Tab-separated table of C-alpha atoms in Angstrom:
chain	number	residue	atom	x	y	z
A	839	MET	CA	0.008	0.024	-0.034
A	840	MET	CA	1.469	3.277	-1.070
A	841	THR	CA	4.635	1.600	-2.062
A	842	ASN	CA	5.464	4.699	-4.028
A	843	THR	CA	6.638	6.083	-0.599
A	844	TYR	CA	9.633	3.831	-0.582
A	845	ILE	CA	10.850	4.278	-4.031
A	846	SER	CA	12.760	7.126	-5.411
A	847	ASP	CA	10.929	9.220	-7.860
A	848	LEU	CA	14.374	10.086	-9.572
A	849	ALA	CA	14.512	8.033	-12.859
A	850	ILE	CA	18.343	7.209	-13.469
A	851	HIS	CA	18.767	5.330	-16.541
A	852	ALA	CA	21.562	2.706	-16.636
A	853	GLY	CA	23.003	4.790	-19.638
A	854	GLU	CA	24.043	7.410	-17.238
A	855	PHE	CA	26.153	4.992	-15.219
A	856	LEU	CA	27.598	3.633	-18.551
A	857	GLU	CA	28.663	7.145	-19.479
A	858	GLU	CA	30.340	7.960	-16.202
A	859	THR	CA	32.069	4.321	-16.329
A	860	LEU	CA	33.566	5.119	-19.890
A	861	GLU	CA	34.667	8.620	-18.806
A	862	GLU	CA	36.355	7.147	-15.593
A	863	ILE	CA	38.257	4.574	-17.710
A	864	GLY	CA	38.960	6.827	-20.548
A	865	MET	CA	37.122	4.781	-23.351
A	866	THR	CA	35.198	6.398	-26.058
A	867	GLN	CA	31.814	5.186	-27.082
A	868	ALA	CA	33.273	4.339	-30.570
A	869	GLU	CA	35.884	1.929	-28.881
A	870	LEU	CA	33.058	0.302	-26.765
A	871	ALA	CA	31.002	-0.075	-29.832
A	872	ASN	CA	33.971	-1.953	-31.545
A	873	ARG	CA	34.551	-4.142	-28.616
A	874	LEU	CA	30.877	-4.972	-28.267
A	875	GLY	CA	30.511	-5.529	-32.026
A	876	ARG	CA	27.605	-2.891	-32.008
A	877	PRO	CA	26.965	0.056	-34.085
A	878	ILE	CA	28.005	3.301	-32.205
A	879	GLN	CA	24.564	4.561	-32.572
A	880	ALA	CA	23.193	1.881	-30.418
A	881	ILE	CA	25.605	2.713	-27.633
A	882	ASN	CA	24.730	6.301	-27.870
A	883	GLU	CA	21.119	5.591	-27.550
A	884	ILE	CA	21.697	3.443	-24.570
A	885	ILE	CA	23.604	6.399	-22.945
A	886	LYS	CA	20.805	9.064	-23.803
A	887	GLY	CA	18.263	6.595	-22.260
A	888	LYS	CA	16.453	6.036	-25.643
A	889	LYS	CA	17.521	2.238	-25.629
A	890	SER	CA	17.088	-0.138	-22.759
A	891	ILE	CA	19.931	-2.584	-21.778
A	892	THR	CA	18.960	-6.084	-22.606
A	893	SER	CA	20.096	-9.230	-20.845
A	894	THR	CA	22.444	-9.935	-23.746
A	895	THR	CA	23.938	-6.442	-23.613
A	896	SER	CA	24.430	-6.641	-19.936
A	897	LEU	CA	26.583	-9.868	-20.291
A	898	GLU	CA	28.546	-8.214	-23.028
A	899	LEU	CA	29.095	-4.983	-20.953
A	900	GLU	CA	30.372	-7.384	-18.030
A	901	ASP	CA	32.820	-9.042	-20.452
A	902	VAL	CA	34.126	-5.600	-21.851
A	903	LEU	CA	34.020	-3.343	-18.563
A	904	GLY	CA	34.262	-6.101	-15.950
A	905	ILE	CA	30.834	-4.798	-14.238
A	906	PRO	CA	28.667	-7.631	-13.416
A	907	SER	CA	25.608	-8.127	-15.633
A	908	HIS	CA	23.179	-8.008	-12.695
A	909	ILE	CA	24.375	-4.509	-12.068
A	910	TRP	CA	23.280	-3.247	-15.395
A	911	ILE	CA	19.961	-5.187	-15.421
A	912	GLY	CA	19.403	-3.939	-11.916
A	913	LEU	CA	19.797	-0.469	-12.939
A	914	GLU	CA	17.695	-0.767	-15.992
A	915	THR	CA	15.024	-2.528	-13.870
A	916	GLU	CA	14.963	0.183	-11.329
A	917	TYR	CA	14.853	2.727	-13.839
A	918	GLN	CA	11.806	1.226	-15.493
A	919	ILE	CA	10.096	0.699	-12.303
A	920	VAL	CA	10.427	4.367	-11.387
A	921	ILE	CA	9.102	5.567	-14.758
A	922	ALA	CA	6.231	3.042	-14.326
A	923	ARG	CA	5.539	4.351	-10.731
A	924	GLN	CA	5.492	7.906	-12.033
A	925	GLU	CA	2.721	6.849	-14.595
A	926	GLU	CA	0.890	4.842	-11.910
A	927	LEU	CA	0.960	8.178	-9.724
A	928	LYS	CA	-0.534	10.090	-12.548
A	929	GLN	CA	-3.211	7.536	-13.029
A	930	MET	CA	-3.994	7.490	-9.321
A	931	GLU	CA	-4.243	11.435	-9.326
A	932	GLU	CA	-6.645	11.094	-12.111
A	933	GLU	CA	-8.851	8.412	-10.283
A	934	SER	CA	-8.696	10.351	-7.018
A	935	LYS	CA	-11.662	12.302	-7.935
A	936	PHE	CA	-13.731	9.131	-7.739
A	937	VAL	CA	-12.733	8.087	-4.278
A	938	LYS	CA	-15.855	9.873	-2.818
A	939	ILE	CA	-18.080	7.346	-4.480
A	940	PHE	CA	-16.719	4.509	-2.270
A	941	PRO	CA	-17.646	4.227	1.386
A	942	TYR	CA	-14.097	4.641	2.429
A	943	ILE	CA	-14.714	5.563	6.063
A	944	ASP	CA	-16.846	2.489	6.459
A	945	LEU	CA	-13.748	0.485	5.482
A	946	VAL	CA	-11.553	2.289	7.792
A	947	LYS	CA	-13.873	1.451	10.726
A	948	LEU	CA	-13.752	-2.133	9.785
A	949	GLY	CA	-9.973	-1.981	9.523
A	950	PHE	CA	-9.801	-2.922	5.709
A	951	VAL	CA	-7.980	0.222	4.694
A	952	LYS	CA	-5.860	2.809	6.635
A	953	ALA	CA	-7.149	6.303	7.689
A	954	THR	CA	-5.714	9.085	5.465
A	955	ASN	CA	-6.758	12.408	3.972
A	956	ILE	CA	-4.443	12.135	1.060
A	957	ALA	CA	-6.536	11.378	-2.073
A	958	VAL	CA	-4.013	9.289	-3.866
A	959	GLU	CA	-3.245	7.211	-0.822
A	960	LYS	CA	-6.984	6.473	-0.755
A	961	VAL	CA	-6.922	5.198	-4.079
A	962	ASP	CA	-3.841	3.037	-3.481
A	963	GLU	CA	-5.647	1.545	-0.317
A	964	LEU	CA	-8.802	0.763	-2.526
A	965	LYS	CA	-6.883	-0.919	-5.416
A	966	SER	CA	-5.148	-3.290	-2.811
A	967	PHE	CA	-8.762	-3.848	-1.059
A	968	PHE	CA	-10.282	-4.824	-4.487
A	969	GLY	CA	-7.243	-6.358	-5.777
A	970	VAL	CA	-7.247	-4.333	-9.040
A	971	ALA	CA	-4.745	-2.374	-11.017
A	972	LYS	CA	-7.010	0.546	-11.395
A	973	LEU	CA	-10.444	1.522	-9.794
A	974	ALA	CA	-11.850	1.615	-13.343
A	975	GLN	CA	-11.527	-2.177	-13.478
A	976	ILE	CA	-13.704	-3.004	-10.859
A	977	PRO	CA	-16.796	-3.411	-12.866
A	978	GLN	CA	-15.100	-5.874	-15.085
A	979	VAL	CA	-14.205	-8.212	-12.446
A	980	LYS	CA	-16.642	-11.136	-12.181
A	981	ALA	CA	-16.748	-11.070	-8.269
A	982	TYR	CA	-18.301	-7.525	-8.279
A	983	GLN	CA	-20.448	-7.529	-11.384
A	984	ALA	CA	-23.637	-8.299	-9.441
A	985	ALA	CA	-23.229	-5.043	-8.004
A	986	PHE	CA	-23.182	-3.242	-11.311
A	987	ARG	CA	-26.186	-4.983	-12.393
A	988	VAL	CA	-28.197	-3.083	-9.787
A	989	ALA	CA	-30.062	-0.267	-11.209
A	990	ASN	CA	-28.524	3.077	-9.763
A	991	VAL	CA	-31.758	4.610	-8.644
A	992	ASP	CA	-33.073	5.838	-5.285
A	993	ASN	CA	-29.404	6.852	-4.302
A	994	ILE	CA	-28.291	3.271	-4.682
A	995	SER	CA	-24.359	3.246	-5.257
A	996	ASN	CA	-22.940	0.365	-7.329
A	997	GLU	CA	-19.664	1.200	-6.010
A	998	ALA	CA	-20.775	0.971	-2.390
A	999	ILE	CA	-22.429	-2.383	-3.062
A	1000	ALA	CA	-19.361	-3.728	-4.775
A	1001	THR	CA	-17.345	-2.453	-1.619
A	1002	TRP	CA	-19.666	-4.236	0.644
A	1003	ILE	CA	-19.354	-7.429	-1.418
A	1004	GLN	CA	-15.491	-7.464	-1.223
A	1005	ALA	CA	-15.525	-6.696	2.638
A	1006	VAL	CA	-17.742	-9.681	3.107
A	1007	ARG	CA	-15.464	-11.809	0.664
A	1008	LEU	CA	-12.558	-10.939	2.887
A	1009	LYS	CA	-14.309	-11.851	6.018
A	1010	ALA	CA	-15.611	-15.105	4.668
A	1011	LYS	CA	-12.181	-16.248	3.499
A	1012	ASP	CA	-11.004	-16.240	7.143
A	1013	ILE	CA	-13.991	-18.464	8.162
A	1014	GLN	CA	-13.127	-22.332	8.199
A	1015	THR	CA	-15.967	-24.482	7.070
A	1016	ASP	CA	-16.571	-28.100	5.999
A	1017	LYS	CA	-17.158	-28.860	2.400
A	1018	PHE	CA	-20.762	-27.747	1.454
A	1019	ASP	CA	-23.290	-30.512	2.093
A	1020	LYS	CA	-26.808	-29.657	0.682
A	1021	LYS	CA	-28.547	-32.560	2.542
A	1022	LYS	CA	-27.008	-31.670	5.837
A	1023	LEU	CA	-28.077	-28.003	5.353
A	1024	LYS	CA	-31.609	-29.385	4.650
A	1025	ASP	CA	-31.616	-31.460	7.653
A	1026	ASN	CA	-30.576	-28.723	9.857
A	1027	LEU	CA	-33.226	-26.146	8.807
A	1028	PRO	CA	-35.637	-26.869	11.682
A	1029	GLN	CA	-32.972	-26.494	14.152
A	1030	ILE	CA	-31.663	-23.236	12.659
A	1031	LYS	CA	-35.273	-22.033	12.724
A	1032	SER	CA	-35.892	-22.885	16.079
A	1033	LEU	CA	-32.805	-20.735	17.309
A	1034	MET	CA	-34.573	-17.365	16.184
A	1035	ASN	CA	-36.288	-17.409	19.461
A	1036	LEU	CA	-33.031	-16.833	21.561
A	1037	GLY	CA	-31.438	-13.339	21.509
A	1038	ILE	CA	-29.856	-12.427	18.131
A	1039	LYS	CA	-26.130	-12.709	19.533
A	1040	GLU	CA	-26.638	-16.146	21.008
A	1041	ALA	CA	-28.671	-17.248	17.995
A	1042	LEU	CA	-26.189	-16.268	15.304
A	1043	LYS	CA	-23.467	-17.830	17.482
A	1044	GLU	CA	-25.172	-21.232	17.230
A	1045	ILE	CA	-26.415	-20.834	13.605
A	1046	GLN	CA	-22.812	-20.054	12.648
A	1047	LYS	CA	-21.566	-23.328	14.059
A	1048	ILE	CA	-24.382	-25.222	12.302
A	1049	LEU	CA	-23.685	-23.504	8.946
A	1050	ASN	CA	-19.960	-24.000	9.248
A	1051	SER	CA	-20.545	-27.695	9.368
A	1052	CYS	CA	-22.784	-27.529	6.217
A	1053	GLY	CA	-20.151	-25.643	4.305
A	1054	ILE	CA	-21.457	-22.260	4.673
A	1055	ALA	CA	-19.668	-19.096	6.212
A	1056	LEU	CA	-22.158	-16.666	7.620
A	1057	VAL	CA	-20.751	-13.100	7.667
A	1058	MET	CA	-22.481	-10.420	9.653
A	1059	LEU	CA	-21.254	-6.803	8.272
A	1060	PRO	CA	-22.802	-3.276	8.838
A	1061	HIS	CA	-24.981	-1.825	6.201
A	1062	PHE	CA	-23.039	0.514	4.067
A	1063	LYS	CA	-24.738	3.702	2.974
A	1064	ASN	CA	-26.332	3.832	-0.357
A	1065	THR	CA	-26.331	0.023	-0.715
A	1066	LYS	CA	-29.933	-0.746	0.555
A	1067	VAL	CA	-28.988	-4.380	0.681
A	1068	HIS	CA	-30.170	-6.715	3.458
A	1069	GLY	CA	-28.102	-9.743	2.485
A	1070	ALA	CA	-26.258	-11.600	-0.289
A	1071	THR	CA	-25.090	-15.116	-1.266
A	1072	PHE	CA	-22.209	-16.315	-3.370
A	1073	TRP	CA	-19.579	-19.050	-3.435
A	1074	LEU	CA	-15.710	-19.435	-2.688
A	1075	ASP	CA	-13.034	-21.865	-2.921
A	1076	ASN	CA	-13.988	-23.406	-6.203
A	1077	GLU	CA	-17.776	-23.511	-5.215
A	1078	LYS	CA	-16.898	-25.716	-1.980
A	1079	LYS	CA	-17.903	-23.015	0.340
A	1080	ALA	CA	-21.114	-21.195	0.402
A	1081	VAL	CA	-21.349	-17.561	1.823
A	1082	ILE	CA	-24.282	-15.924	3.256
A	1083	ALA	CA	-23.854	-12.271	4.182
A	1084	MET	CA	-26.332	-10.260	6.302
A	1085	THR	CA	-26.894	-6.696	7.576
A	1086	LEU	CA	-29.238	-5.375	10.100
A	1087	ARG	CA	-30.706	-2.900	7.806
A	1088	GLY	CA	-34.283	-2.002	8.740
A	1089	SER	CA	-33.511	-3.534	12.069
A	1090	TYR	CA	-36.816	-5.492	12.513
A	1091	SER	CA	-36.275	-9.012	13.351
A	1092	ASP	CA	-38.741	-10.315	10.823
A	1093	ILE	CA	-37.068	-8.673	8.167
A	1094	PHE	CA	-33.741	-10.026	9.246
A	1095	TRP	CA	-35.172	-13.855	9.521
A	1096	PHE	CA	-36.956	-13.629	6.233
A	1097	SER	CA	-33.792	-12.110	4.475
A	1098	PHE	CA	-31.746	-14.821	6.088
A	1099	PHE	CA	-33.895	-17.764	4.862
A	1100	HIS	CA	-34.189	-16.062	1.616
A	1101	GLU	CA	-30.383	-16.444	1.319
A	1102	ILE	CA	-30.699	-20.089	2.338
A	1103	GLY	CA	-33.145	-20.326	-0.536
A	1104	HIS	CA	-30.742	-19.343	-2.985
A	1105	ILE	CA	-27.975	-21.692	-1.899
A	1106	LEU	CA	-30.404	-24.684	-2.084
A	1107	LEU	CA	-32.210	-23.711	-5.340
A	1108	HIS	CA	-29.886	-21.809	-7.532
A	1109	PRO	CA	-26.462	-21.888	-9.557
A	1110	LYS	CA	-23.398	-21.365	-7.694
A	1111	ARG	CA	-22.018	-19.174	-10.210
A	1112	GLU	CA	-24.411	-16.220	-9.458
A	1113	VAL	CA	-23.922	-13.521	-6.796
A	1114	PHE	CA	-27.279	-12.795	-5.327
A	1115	LEU	CA	-28.138	-9.472	-3.528
A	1116	GLU	CA	-31.282	-9.563	-1.557
A	1117	ASN	CA	-33.619	-6.621	-1.573
A	1118	SER	CA	-31.686	-4.754	-4.124
A	1119	CYS	CA	-33.258	-3.789	-7.723
A	1120	VAL	CA	-32.146	-6.862	-9.606
A	1121	ASP	CA	-31.696	-7.587	-13.214
A	1122	GLU	CA	-34.944	-9.031	-14.868
A	1123	LYS	CA	-33.093	-12.250	-15.612
A	1124	LEU	CA	-32.707	-12.920	-12.090
A	1125	LYS	CA	-36.116	-11.870	-10.954
A	1126	LYS	CA	-37.548	-15.323	-11.227
A	1127	GLN	CA	-34.871	-16.597	-8.915
A	1128	GLU	CA	-35.444	-13.902	-6.477
A	1129	ASP	CA	-39.117	-14.821	-6.532
A	1130	GLU	CA	-38.229	-18.490	-5.836
A	1131	ALA	CA	-36.076	-17.528	-2.931
A	1132	ASP	CA	-38.904	-15.335	-1.469
A	1133	LYS	CA	-41.360	-18.121	-1.674
A	1134	PHE	CA	-38.843	-20.700	-0.038
A	1135	ALA	CA	-38.497	-18.168	2.756
A	1136	SER	CA	-42.115	-17.757	3.377
A	1137	GLU	CA	-42.814	-21.439	3.230
A	1138	THR	CA	-39.885	-22.266	5.530
A	1139	LEU	CA	-40.889	-19.701	8.136
A	1140	ILE	CA	-44.813	-20.069	8.116
A	1141	ASN	CA	-46.245	-23.410	6.998
A	1142	GLU	CA	-48.762	-22.148	4.291
A	1143	LYS	CA	-51.591	-24.427	5.083
A	1144	GLU	CA	-51.517	-23.322	8.922
A	1145	TYR	CA	-51.284	-19.701	7.794
A	1146	ASN	CA	-54.248	-19.839	5.504
A	1147	LYS	CA	-56.310	-21.453	8.583
A	1148	PHE	CA	-55.091	-18.748	10.814
A	1149	ILE	CA	-56.108	-15.789	8.500
A	1150	SER	CA	-59.487	-17.520	7.691
A	1151	LYS	CA	-60.405	-16.941	11.469
A	1152	LYS	CA	-59.891	-13.119	10.996
A	1153	ASP	CA	-58.637	-12.843	14.555
A	1154	PHE	CA	-55.428	-10.696	14.364
A	1155	SER	CA	-55.337	-9.464	18.018
A	1156	LYS	CA	-52.024	-9.511	19.957
A	1157	ASP	CA	-53.022	-12.712	21.825
A	1158	SER	CA	-53.964	-14.433	18.871
A	1159	VAL	CA	-50.646	-13.700	16.951
A	1160	VAL	CA	-48.514	-14.684	19.921
A	1161	ASN	CA	-50.291	-18.064	20.259
A	1162	PHE	CA	-50.042	-18.791	16.679
A	1163	ALA	CA	-46.341	-18.007	16.771
A	1164	LYS	CA	-45.771	-20.269	19.833
A	1165	LYS	CA	-47.599	-22.965	17.835
A	1166	LEU	CA	-45.163	-22.728	14.933
A	1167	GLU	CA	-42.347	-22.189	17.224
A	1168	ILE	CA	-41.181	-18.884	15.610
A	1169	LYS	CA	-41.035	-15.280	16.750
A	1170	SER	CA	-44.286	-13.367	16.835
A	1171	SER	CA	-42.638	-10.691	14.743
A	1172	ILE	CA	-42.413	-13.185	11.829
A	1173	ILE	CA	-46.215	-13.377	11.818
A	1174	VAL	CA	-46.758	-9.675	12.116
A	1175	GLY	CA	-44.347	-9.030	9.338
A	1176	ARG	CA	-46.287	-11.510	7.036
A	1177	LEU	CA	-49.602	-10.001	7.810
A	1178	MET	CA	-48.577	-6.512	7.232
A	1179	HIS	CA	-46.751	-7.650	3.777
A	1180	ASP	CA	-49.994	-9.415	2.689
A	1181	ASN	CA	-52.041	-6.154	3.527
A	1182	ILE	CA	-54.144	-8.073	6.196
A	1183	VAL	CA	-53.356	-5.690	9.003
A	1184	LYS	CA	-52.131	-2.024	8.697
A	1185	PHE	CA	-48.394	-1.204	9.314
A	1186	SER	CA	-49.655	1.299	11.705
A	1187	ASP	CA	-51.388	-1.055	13.998
A	1188	TYR	CA	-49.971	-0.181	17.248
A	1189	ASN	CA	-50.661	-3.458	19.328
A	1190	LEU	CA	-49.172	-5.647	16.721
A	1191	LEU	CA	-46.221	-3.184	16.106
A	1192	SER	CA	-45.211	-3.908	19.714
A	1193	LEU	CA	-44.422	-7.399	18.595
A	1194	ARG	CA	-42.092	-6.458	15.865
A	1195	ASP	CA	-38.924	-6.345	18.111
A	1196	LYS	CA	-35.619	-4.719	16.465
A	1197	TYR	CA	-32.019	-5.784	16.351
A	1198	ILE	CA	-29.287	-3.290	17.156
A	1199	TRP	CA	-25.706	-3.630	15.650
A	1200	GLU	CA	-23.165	-4.105	18.358
């Protein structure tokens, strides 16, 4: 990161050293050319920095002048690196105007990049974070392309979403899991579902253990501004490890658990090659898969037959909802959220709103 700091910005071509060496030993360019069997113009171009010293030339200079070939190659390489660094710095200065579209402060808080007020240093930090040579290349990297399929409306930032995805990827890589086992995940769904009645911290701790044994890394990451994403699903390690990423955007527990099971739906139902961003403006080609994941989450959380029987009674009092939730062994907020989503009760219903508890990010 910012390796420019440790490399001189003074580009000295090997030709300068060659010229000084010839002056020191009293040898003309013409004589050197004769000894090397090269045109004098070629020697002159090397000295003026117009021509590079090749491996062959370095060996010949070693024979004639007694200076090891690695010295000549080293000088040439250092010169080329300095020139490249200077060009890179110009490129970073040009890209520094785009830094503001990335949630840099969020990355600082999470320890992914260093705090700095220098724009080119931010560019360098972001390049290292994303693993790209230029920030302009980010949309071309497959791992981030899902972010750039999201319609840039309602203040949604594609760059912020790509940043969030990469932060999740880096976190997930450090999580040890068994090889993905689809059957084991299906078998453990009832147990995972039952854990939602615990406090969120305790529930996630137990769920992470279960998911790890099924080959899934669960990453909890704060919501980044202008992402409007509740969760995401993708694969790592040659599709041997699944990743579920969750935020607490919206805070309501029913939204969190619906989003969580929505992501599990993607893992069980859909191609491993895709990156799914839940609750974002998705590409039309992925809409069907999003609907399927929604249906999976709905049916996993609330048995459809039992739900229809419940709403047919038209008793949506607080006690009725609580008792129905106990029967299904889920949180009351899940029932309330579903009733509100289906427009069966109003979002302004104060009695039922009291059952919609919120989770707070620690």
